[in-house]
Coordinates of C-alpha atoms and ligand atoms in Angstrom, one line a residue:
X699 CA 14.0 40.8 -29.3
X700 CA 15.1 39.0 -32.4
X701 CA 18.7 40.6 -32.2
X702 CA 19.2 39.0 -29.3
X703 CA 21.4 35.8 -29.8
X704 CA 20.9 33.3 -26.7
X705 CA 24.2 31.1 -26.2
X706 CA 21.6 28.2 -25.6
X707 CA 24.3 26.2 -24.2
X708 CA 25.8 28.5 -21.6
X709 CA 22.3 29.8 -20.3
X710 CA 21.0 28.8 -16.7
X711 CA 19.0 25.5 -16.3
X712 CA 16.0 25.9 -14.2
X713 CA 17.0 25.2 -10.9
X714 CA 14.7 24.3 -8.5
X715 CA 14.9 27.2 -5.3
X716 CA 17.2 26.8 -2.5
X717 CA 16.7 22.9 -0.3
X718 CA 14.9 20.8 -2.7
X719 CA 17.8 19.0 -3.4
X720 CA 18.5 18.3 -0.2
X721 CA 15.4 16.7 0.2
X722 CA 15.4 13.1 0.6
X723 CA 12.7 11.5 -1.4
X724 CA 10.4 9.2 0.7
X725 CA 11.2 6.1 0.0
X726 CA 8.5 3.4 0.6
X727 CA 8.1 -0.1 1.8
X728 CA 9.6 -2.7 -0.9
X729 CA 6.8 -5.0 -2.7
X730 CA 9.3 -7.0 -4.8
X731 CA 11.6 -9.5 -4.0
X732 CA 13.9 -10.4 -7.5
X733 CA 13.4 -13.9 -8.0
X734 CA 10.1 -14.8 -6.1
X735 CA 7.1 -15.1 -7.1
X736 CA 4.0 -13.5 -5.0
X737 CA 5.8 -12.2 -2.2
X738 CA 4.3 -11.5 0.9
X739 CA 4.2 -7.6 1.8
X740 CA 4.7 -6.5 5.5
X741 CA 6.4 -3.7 4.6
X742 CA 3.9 -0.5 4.4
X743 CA 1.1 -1.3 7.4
X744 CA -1.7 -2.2 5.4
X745 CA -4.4 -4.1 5.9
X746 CA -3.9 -8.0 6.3
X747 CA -7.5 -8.5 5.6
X748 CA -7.9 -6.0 2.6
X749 CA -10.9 -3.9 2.7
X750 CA -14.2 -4.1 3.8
X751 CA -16.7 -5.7 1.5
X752 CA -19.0 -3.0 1.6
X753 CA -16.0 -0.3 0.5
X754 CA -15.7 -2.9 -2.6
X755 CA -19.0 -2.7 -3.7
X756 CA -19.4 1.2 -3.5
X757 CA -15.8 1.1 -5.2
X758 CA -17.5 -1.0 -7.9
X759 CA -20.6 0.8 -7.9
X760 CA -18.4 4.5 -8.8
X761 CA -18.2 2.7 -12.1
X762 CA -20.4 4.9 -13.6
X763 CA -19.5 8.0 -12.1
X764 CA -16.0 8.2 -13.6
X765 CA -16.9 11.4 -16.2
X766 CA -17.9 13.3 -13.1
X767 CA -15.9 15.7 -10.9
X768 CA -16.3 15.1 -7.5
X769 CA -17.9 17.4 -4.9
X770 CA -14.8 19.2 -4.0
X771 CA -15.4 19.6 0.2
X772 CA -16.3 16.0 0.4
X773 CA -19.9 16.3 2.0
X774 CA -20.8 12.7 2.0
X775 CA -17.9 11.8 3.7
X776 CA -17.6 15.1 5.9
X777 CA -21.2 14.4 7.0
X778 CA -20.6 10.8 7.4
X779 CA -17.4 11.5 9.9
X780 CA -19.5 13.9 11.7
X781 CA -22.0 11.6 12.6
X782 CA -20.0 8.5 13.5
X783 CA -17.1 10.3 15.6
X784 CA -19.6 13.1 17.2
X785 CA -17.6 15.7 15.4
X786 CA -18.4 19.8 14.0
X787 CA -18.6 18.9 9.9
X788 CA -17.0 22.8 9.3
X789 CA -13.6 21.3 11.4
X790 CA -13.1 18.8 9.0
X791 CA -10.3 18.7 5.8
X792 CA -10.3 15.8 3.7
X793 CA -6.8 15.4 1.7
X794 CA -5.3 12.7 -0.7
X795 CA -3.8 10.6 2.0
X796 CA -3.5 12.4 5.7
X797 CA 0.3 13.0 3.5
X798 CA -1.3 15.8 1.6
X799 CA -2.9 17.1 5.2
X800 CA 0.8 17.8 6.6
X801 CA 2.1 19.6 3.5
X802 CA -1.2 21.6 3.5
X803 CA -0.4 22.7 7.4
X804 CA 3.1 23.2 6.0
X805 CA 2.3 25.3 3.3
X806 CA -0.5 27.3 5.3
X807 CA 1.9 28.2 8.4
X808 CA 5.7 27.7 7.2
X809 CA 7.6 30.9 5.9
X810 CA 11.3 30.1 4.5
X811 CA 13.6 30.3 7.9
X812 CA 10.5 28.5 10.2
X813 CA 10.9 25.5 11.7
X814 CA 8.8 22.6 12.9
X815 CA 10.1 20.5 15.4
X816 CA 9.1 16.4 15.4
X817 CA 10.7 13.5 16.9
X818 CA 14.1 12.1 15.9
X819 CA 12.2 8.6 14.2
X820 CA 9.2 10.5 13.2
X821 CA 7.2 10.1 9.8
X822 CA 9.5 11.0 7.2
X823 CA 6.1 13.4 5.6
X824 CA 6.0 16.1 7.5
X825 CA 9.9 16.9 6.9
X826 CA 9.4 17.2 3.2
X827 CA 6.5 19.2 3.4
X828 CA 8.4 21.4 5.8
X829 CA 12.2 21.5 3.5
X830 CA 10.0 22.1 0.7
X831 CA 8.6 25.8 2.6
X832 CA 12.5 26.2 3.0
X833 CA 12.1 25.9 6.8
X834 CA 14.4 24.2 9.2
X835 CA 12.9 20.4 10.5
X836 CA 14.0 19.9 14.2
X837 CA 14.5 16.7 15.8
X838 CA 13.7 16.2 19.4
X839 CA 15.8 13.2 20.5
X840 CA 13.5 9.7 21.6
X841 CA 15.2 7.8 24.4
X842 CA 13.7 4.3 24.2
X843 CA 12.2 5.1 20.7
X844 CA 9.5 6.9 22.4
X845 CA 8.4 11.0 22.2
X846 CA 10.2 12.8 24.8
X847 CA 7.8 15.8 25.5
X848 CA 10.7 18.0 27.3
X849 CA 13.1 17.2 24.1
X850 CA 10.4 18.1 22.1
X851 CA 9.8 21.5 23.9
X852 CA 13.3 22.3 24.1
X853 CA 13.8 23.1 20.6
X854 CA 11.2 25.5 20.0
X855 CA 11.9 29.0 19.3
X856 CA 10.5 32.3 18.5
X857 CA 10.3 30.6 14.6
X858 CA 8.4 27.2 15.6
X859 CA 5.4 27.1 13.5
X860 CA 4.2 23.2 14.0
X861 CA 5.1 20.7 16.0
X862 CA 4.5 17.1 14.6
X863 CA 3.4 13.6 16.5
X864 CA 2.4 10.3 15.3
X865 CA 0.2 8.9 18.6
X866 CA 1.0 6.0 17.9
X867 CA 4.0 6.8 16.1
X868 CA 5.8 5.0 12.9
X869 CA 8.3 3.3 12.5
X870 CA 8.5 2.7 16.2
X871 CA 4.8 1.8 17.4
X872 CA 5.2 3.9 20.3
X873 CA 3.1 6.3 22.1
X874 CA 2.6 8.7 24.8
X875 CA -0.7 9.2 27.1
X876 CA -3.0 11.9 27.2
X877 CA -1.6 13.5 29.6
X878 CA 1.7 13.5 27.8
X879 CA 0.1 15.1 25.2
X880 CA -1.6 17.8 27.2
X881 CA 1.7 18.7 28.5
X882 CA 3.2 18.9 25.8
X883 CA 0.6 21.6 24.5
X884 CA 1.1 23.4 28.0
X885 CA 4.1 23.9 27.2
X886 CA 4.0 25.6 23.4
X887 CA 3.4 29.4 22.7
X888 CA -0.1 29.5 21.4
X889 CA 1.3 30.7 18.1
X890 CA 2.4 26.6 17.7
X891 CA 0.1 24.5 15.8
X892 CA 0.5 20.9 17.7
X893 CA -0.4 18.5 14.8
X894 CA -1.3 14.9 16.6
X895 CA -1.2 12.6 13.5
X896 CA -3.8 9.4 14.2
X897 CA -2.8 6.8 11.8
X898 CA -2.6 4.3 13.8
X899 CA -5.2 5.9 16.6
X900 CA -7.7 3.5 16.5
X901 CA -4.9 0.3 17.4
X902 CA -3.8 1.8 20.5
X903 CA -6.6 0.4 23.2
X904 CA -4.7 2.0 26.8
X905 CA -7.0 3.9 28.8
X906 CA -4.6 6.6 29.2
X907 CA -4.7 7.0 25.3
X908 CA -6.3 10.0 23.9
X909 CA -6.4 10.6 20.2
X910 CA -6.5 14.7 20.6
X911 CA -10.1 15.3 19.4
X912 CA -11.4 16.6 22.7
X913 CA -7.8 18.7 22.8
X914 CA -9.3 20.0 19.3
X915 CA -12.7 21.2 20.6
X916 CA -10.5 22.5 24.1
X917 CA -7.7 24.8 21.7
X918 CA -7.5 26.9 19.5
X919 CA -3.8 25.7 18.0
X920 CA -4.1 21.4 18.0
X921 CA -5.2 19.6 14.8
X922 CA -5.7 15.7 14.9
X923 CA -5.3 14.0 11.3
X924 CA -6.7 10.7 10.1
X925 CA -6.6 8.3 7.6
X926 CA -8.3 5.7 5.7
X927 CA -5.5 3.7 4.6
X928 CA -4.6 1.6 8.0
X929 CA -7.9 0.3 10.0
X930 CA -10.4 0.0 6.8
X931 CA -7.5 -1.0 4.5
X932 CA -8.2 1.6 1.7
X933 CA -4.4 2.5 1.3
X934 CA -4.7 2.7 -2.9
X935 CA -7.4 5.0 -2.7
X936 CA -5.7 8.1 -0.5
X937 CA -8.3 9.6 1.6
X938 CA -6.9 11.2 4.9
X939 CA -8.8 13.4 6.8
X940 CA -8.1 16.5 9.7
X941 CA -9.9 17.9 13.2
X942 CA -9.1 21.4 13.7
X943 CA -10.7 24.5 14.5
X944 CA -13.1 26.5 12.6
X945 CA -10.4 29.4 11.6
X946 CA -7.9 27.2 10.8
X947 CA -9.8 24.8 8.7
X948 CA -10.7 27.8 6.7
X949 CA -7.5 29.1 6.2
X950 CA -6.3 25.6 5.4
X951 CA -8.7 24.9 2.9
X952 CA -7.9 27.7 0.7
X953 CA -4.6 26.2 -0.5
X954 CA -6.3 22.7 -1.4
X955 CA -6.7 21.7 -4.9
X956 CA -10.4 21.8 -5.4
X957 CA -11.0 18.2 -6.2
X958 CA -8.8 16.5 -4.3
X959 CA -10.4 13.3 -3.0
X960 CA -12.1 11.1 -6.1
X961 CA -15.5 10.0 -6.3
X962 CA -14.9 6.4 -5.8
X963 CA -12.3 7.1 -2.6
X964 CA -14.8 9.1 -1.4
X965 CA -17.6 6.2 -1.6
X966 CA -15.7 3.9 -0.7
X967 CA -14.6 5.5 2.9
X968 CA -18.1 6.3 3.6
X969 CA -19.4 2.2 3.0
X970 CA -16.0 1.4 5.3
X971 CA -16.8 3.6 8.1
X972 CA -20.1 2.2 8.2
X973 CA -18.7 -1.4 8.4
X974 CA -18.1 -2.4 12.2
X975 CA -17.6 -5.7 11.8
X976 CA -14.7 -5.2 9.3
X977 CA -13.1 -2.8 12.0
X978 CA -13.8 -5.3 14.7
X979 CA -12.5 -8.2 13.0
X980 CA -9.2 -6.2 11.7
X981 CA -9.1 -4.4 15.3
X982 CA -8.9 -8.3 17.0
X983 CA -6.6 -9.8 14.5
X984 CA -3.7 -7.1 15.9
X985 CA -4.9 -7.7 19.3
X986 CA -4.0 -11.4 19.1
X987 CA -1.1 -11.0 16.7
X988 CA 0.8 -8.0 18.3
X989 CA 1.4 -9.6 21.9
X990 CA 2.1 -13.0 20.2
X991 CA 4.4 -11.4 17.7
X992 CA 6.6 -9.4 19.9
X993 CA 6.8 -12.2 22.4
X994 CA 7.8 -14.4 20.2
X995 CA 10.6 -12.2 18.3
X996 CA 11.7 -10.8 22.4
X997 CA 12.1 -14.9 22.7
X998 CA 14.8 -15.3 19.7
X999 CA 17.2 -12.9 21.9
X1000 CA 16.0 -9.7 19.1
X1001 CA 14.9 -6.6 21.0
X1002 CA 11.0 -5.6 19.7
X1003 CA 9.8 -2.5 20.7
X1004 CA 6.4 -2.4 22.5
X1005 CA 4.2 -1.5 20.1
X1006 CA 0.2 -0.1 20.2
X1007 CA 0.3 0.0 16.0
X1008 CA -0.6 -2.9 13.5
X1009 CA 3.1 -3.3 13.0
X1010 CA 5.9 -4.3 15.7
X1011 CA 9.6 -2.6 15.5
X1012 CA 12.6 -5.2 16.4
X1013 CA 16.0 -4.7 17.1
X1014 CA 18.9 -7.0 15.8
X1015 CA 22.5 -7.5 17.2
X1016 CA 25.5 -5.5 15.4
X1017 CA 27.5 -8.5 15.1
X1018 CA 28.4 -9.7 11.5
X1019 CA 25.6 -12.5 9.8
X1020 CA 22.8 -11.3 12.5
X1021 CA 22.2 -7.4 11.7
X1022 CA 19.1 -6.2 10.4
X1023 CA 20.4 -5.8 7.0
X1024 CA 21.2 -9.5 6.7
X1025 CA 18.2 -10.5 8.0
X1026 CA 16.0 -7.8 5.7
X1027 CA 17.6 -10.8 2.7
X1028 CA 17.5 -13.5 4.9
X1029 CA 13.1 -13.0 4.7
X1030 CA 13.2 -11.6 1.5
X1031 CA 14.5 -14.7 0.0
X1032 CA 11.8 -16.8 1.9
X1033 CA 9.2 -14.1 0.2
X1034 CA 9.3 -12.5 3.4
X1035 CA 9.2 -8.1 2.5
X1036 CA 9.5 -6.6 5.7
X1037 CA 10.6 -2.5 6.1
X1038 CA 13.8 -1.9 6.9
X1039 CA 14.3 1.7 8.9
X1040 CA 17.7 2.7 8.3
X1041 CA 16.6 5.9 6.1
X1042 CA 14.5 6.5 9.8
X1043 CA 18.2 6.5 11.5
X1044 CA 17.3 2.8 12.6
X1045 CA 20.0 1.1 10.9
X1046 CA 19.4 -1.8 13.7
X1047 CA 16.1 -2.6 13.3
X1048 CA 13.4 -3.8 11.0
X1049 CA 9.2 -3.0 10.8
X1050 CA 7.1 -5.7 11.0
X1051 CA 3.6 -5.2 9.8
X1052 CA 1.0 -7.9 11.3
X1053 CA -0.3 -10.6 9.5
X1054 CA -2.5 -13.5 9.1
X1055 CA -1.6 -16.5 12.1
X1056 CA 0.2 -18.0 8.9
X1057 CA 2.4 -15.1 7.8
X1058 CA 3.5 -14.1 11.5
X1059 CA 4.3 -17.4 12.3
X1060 CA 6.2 -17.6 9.0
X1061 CA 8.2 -14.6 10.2
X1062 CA 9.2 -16.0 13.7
X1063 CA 10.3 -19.4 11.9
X1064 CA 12.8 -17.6 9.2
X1065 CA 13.9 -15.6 11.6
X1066 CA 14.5 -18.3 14.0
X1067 CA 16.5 -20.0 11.4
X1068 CA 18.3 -16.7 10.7
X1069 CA 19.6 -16.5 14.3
X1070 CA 20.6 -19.7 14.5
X1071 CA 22.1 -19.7 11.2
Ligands
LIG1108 N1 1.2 9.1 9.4 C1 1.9 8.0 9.7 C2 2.5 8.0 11.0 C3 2.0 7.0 8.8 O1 2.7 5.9 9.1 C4 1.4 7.1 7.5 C5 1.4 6.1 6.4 N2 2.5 5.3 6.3 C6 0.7 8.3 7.2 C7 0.6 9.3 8.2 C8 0.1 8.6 5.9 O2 -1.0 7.9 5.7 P1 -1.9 8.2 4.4 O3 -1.3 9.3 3.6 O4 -2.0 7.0 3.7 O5 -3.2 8.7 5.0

């Protein structure tokens, strides 16, 4: 070994395997504006009202518990879910963020040269999880911003592994009915994992909604994923968690790192889910604000999507000094942050998260300004 004389400078550099370059990182809502002081975010779909005081106090009340490890499959929170949703505690994954849920089904089912098919606008997650198995991410087109089911079935193949919906989705705030949904899985070799990503489930009120977890109980290849971080306003803390059946849930578990979700996350999502009147009151402030919101933008001549998230899409005008660019700076300079979409292939448009009376109203105003500018 020591005769051998490495040429240190011509040797290979690690390189990282074949498509991780071409990943695009995730890039997240903006939180500063240069320049102003105490912006106000609307740019990631959190919580208006914060948390619930009862997840602040078990937060608080972790303190002490910070030299621990936690109890790696979650059972407080696994039994707590159970209870409240009626659910099998064995079908449940708990992950850092329902983010590490998708590159856990990623990495359980994708082999380099598999695919996954998802909607042209959908969550930009599930794409990186998939690139990063070295399989091929497949974009169904969405007329009207909305989940086509027959473009979505049209591009699977022999290699489709998963097969990815937000219901409601992001960035768009759209969604399709059960029954959409049911044919959808009709129409997917059983060998297809349909993953029906619930984010935003507990906004959409339609009767003809269905958030998958009787689909879950019905199949043996549908997986409905969760999270913490929209509703009950825990966002910082990263606790996401998945319906699916018995098998899979086994298989999938294998591959999580043991501790995954921390003690305080953990407590914390337990004392939220037991706090109804924090869900209620967040639940009512989109129901007032959403309608009012999308009217209001529709009445400035924008084009807002229809939305059944905490969050409202709009589309701006091409022409020069009223594009959604323009107007991303126009509110930022106001303090205004709101998400613009163009890394979604909405170069047109900008995300609106819901806030207080005060902030939405601020919105409409600066924009109203902007048109008229
Ligand atoms: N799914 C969708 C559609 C989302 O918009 C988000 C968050 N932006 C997530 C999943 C991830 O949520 P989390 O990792 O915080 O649970």
């Amino acid at each position: 070994m020591s005769d051998i004389v490495i040429d240190r400078a011509a040797a290979p550099r690690p390189t990282p395997k074949p498509g991780i370059l071409d990943i695009a990182p995730y890039v997240p809502g903006k939180a500063k504006v240069e320049g102003v002081e105490n912006p106000l975010k609307l740019s990631a779909n959190e919580n208006i009202l914060g948390c619930s005081p009862k997840a602040r106090e078990a937060f608080a009340g972790a303190m002490d518990m910070l030299h621990l490890y936690p109890e790696g499959r979650a059972n407080i929170l696994r039994e707590a879910i159970a209870q409240k949703y009626g659910l099998e505690p064995e079908r449940l994954l708990f992950g850092c963020g329902s983010d590490e849920i998708f590159q856990l089904l990623n990495q359980t089912f994708l082999e380099p040269g598999d695919n996954i098919v998802q909607g042209e606008y959908g969550f930009g997650a599930y794409a990186i999880g998939a690139r990063a198995c070295q399989a091929e991410v497949r974009m169904a087109p969405e007329p009207n911003y909305r989940i086509d089911v027959d473009e979505m079935l049209k591009l699977v193949d022999a290699r489709t592994r998963l097969i990815f919906i937000a219901n409601p989705a992001n960035p768009t705030g759209t969604w399709i009915s059960g029954e959409e949904v049911r044919r959808l899985h009709a129409g997917l070799p059983p060998s297809v994992v349909l993953v029906l990503d619930g984010a935003y489930a507990e906004f959409a009120r339609d009767p003809a909604y269905e958030d998958g977890a009787a689909m879950v109980r019905e199949f043996e290849n549908v997986v409905m994923t969760r999270t913490f971080s929209k509703l009950h306003g825990l966002a910082a803390l990263r606790v996401g968690w998945a319906y699916m059946p018995p098998e899979m849930a086994s298989a999938v578990d294998r591959i999580r790192l043991p501790f995954n979700v921390n003690i305080p996350a953990q407590l914390a999502a337990v004392a939220a889910l037991g706090d109804d009147e924090f869900q209620q009151r967040s639940l009512a402030l989109i129901e007032q604000w959403r309608p009012w919101l999308t009217q209001q933008l529709g009445g400035l001549g924008l084009e807002p999507v229809p939305s059944a998230a905490n969050f409202v899409l709009v589309g701006f005008p091409k022409t020069p000094g009223k594009t959604a660019r323009e107007a991303e700076a126009f509110l930022a300079a106001r303090g205004l942050i709101v998400r613009g979409v163009g890394g979604y292939g909405l170069p047109d448009h900008l995300r609106v998260t819901i806030g207080l009376e005060e902030h939405n109203r601020a919105v409409v105003e600066a924009l109203a300004d902007f048109m008229q500018a």
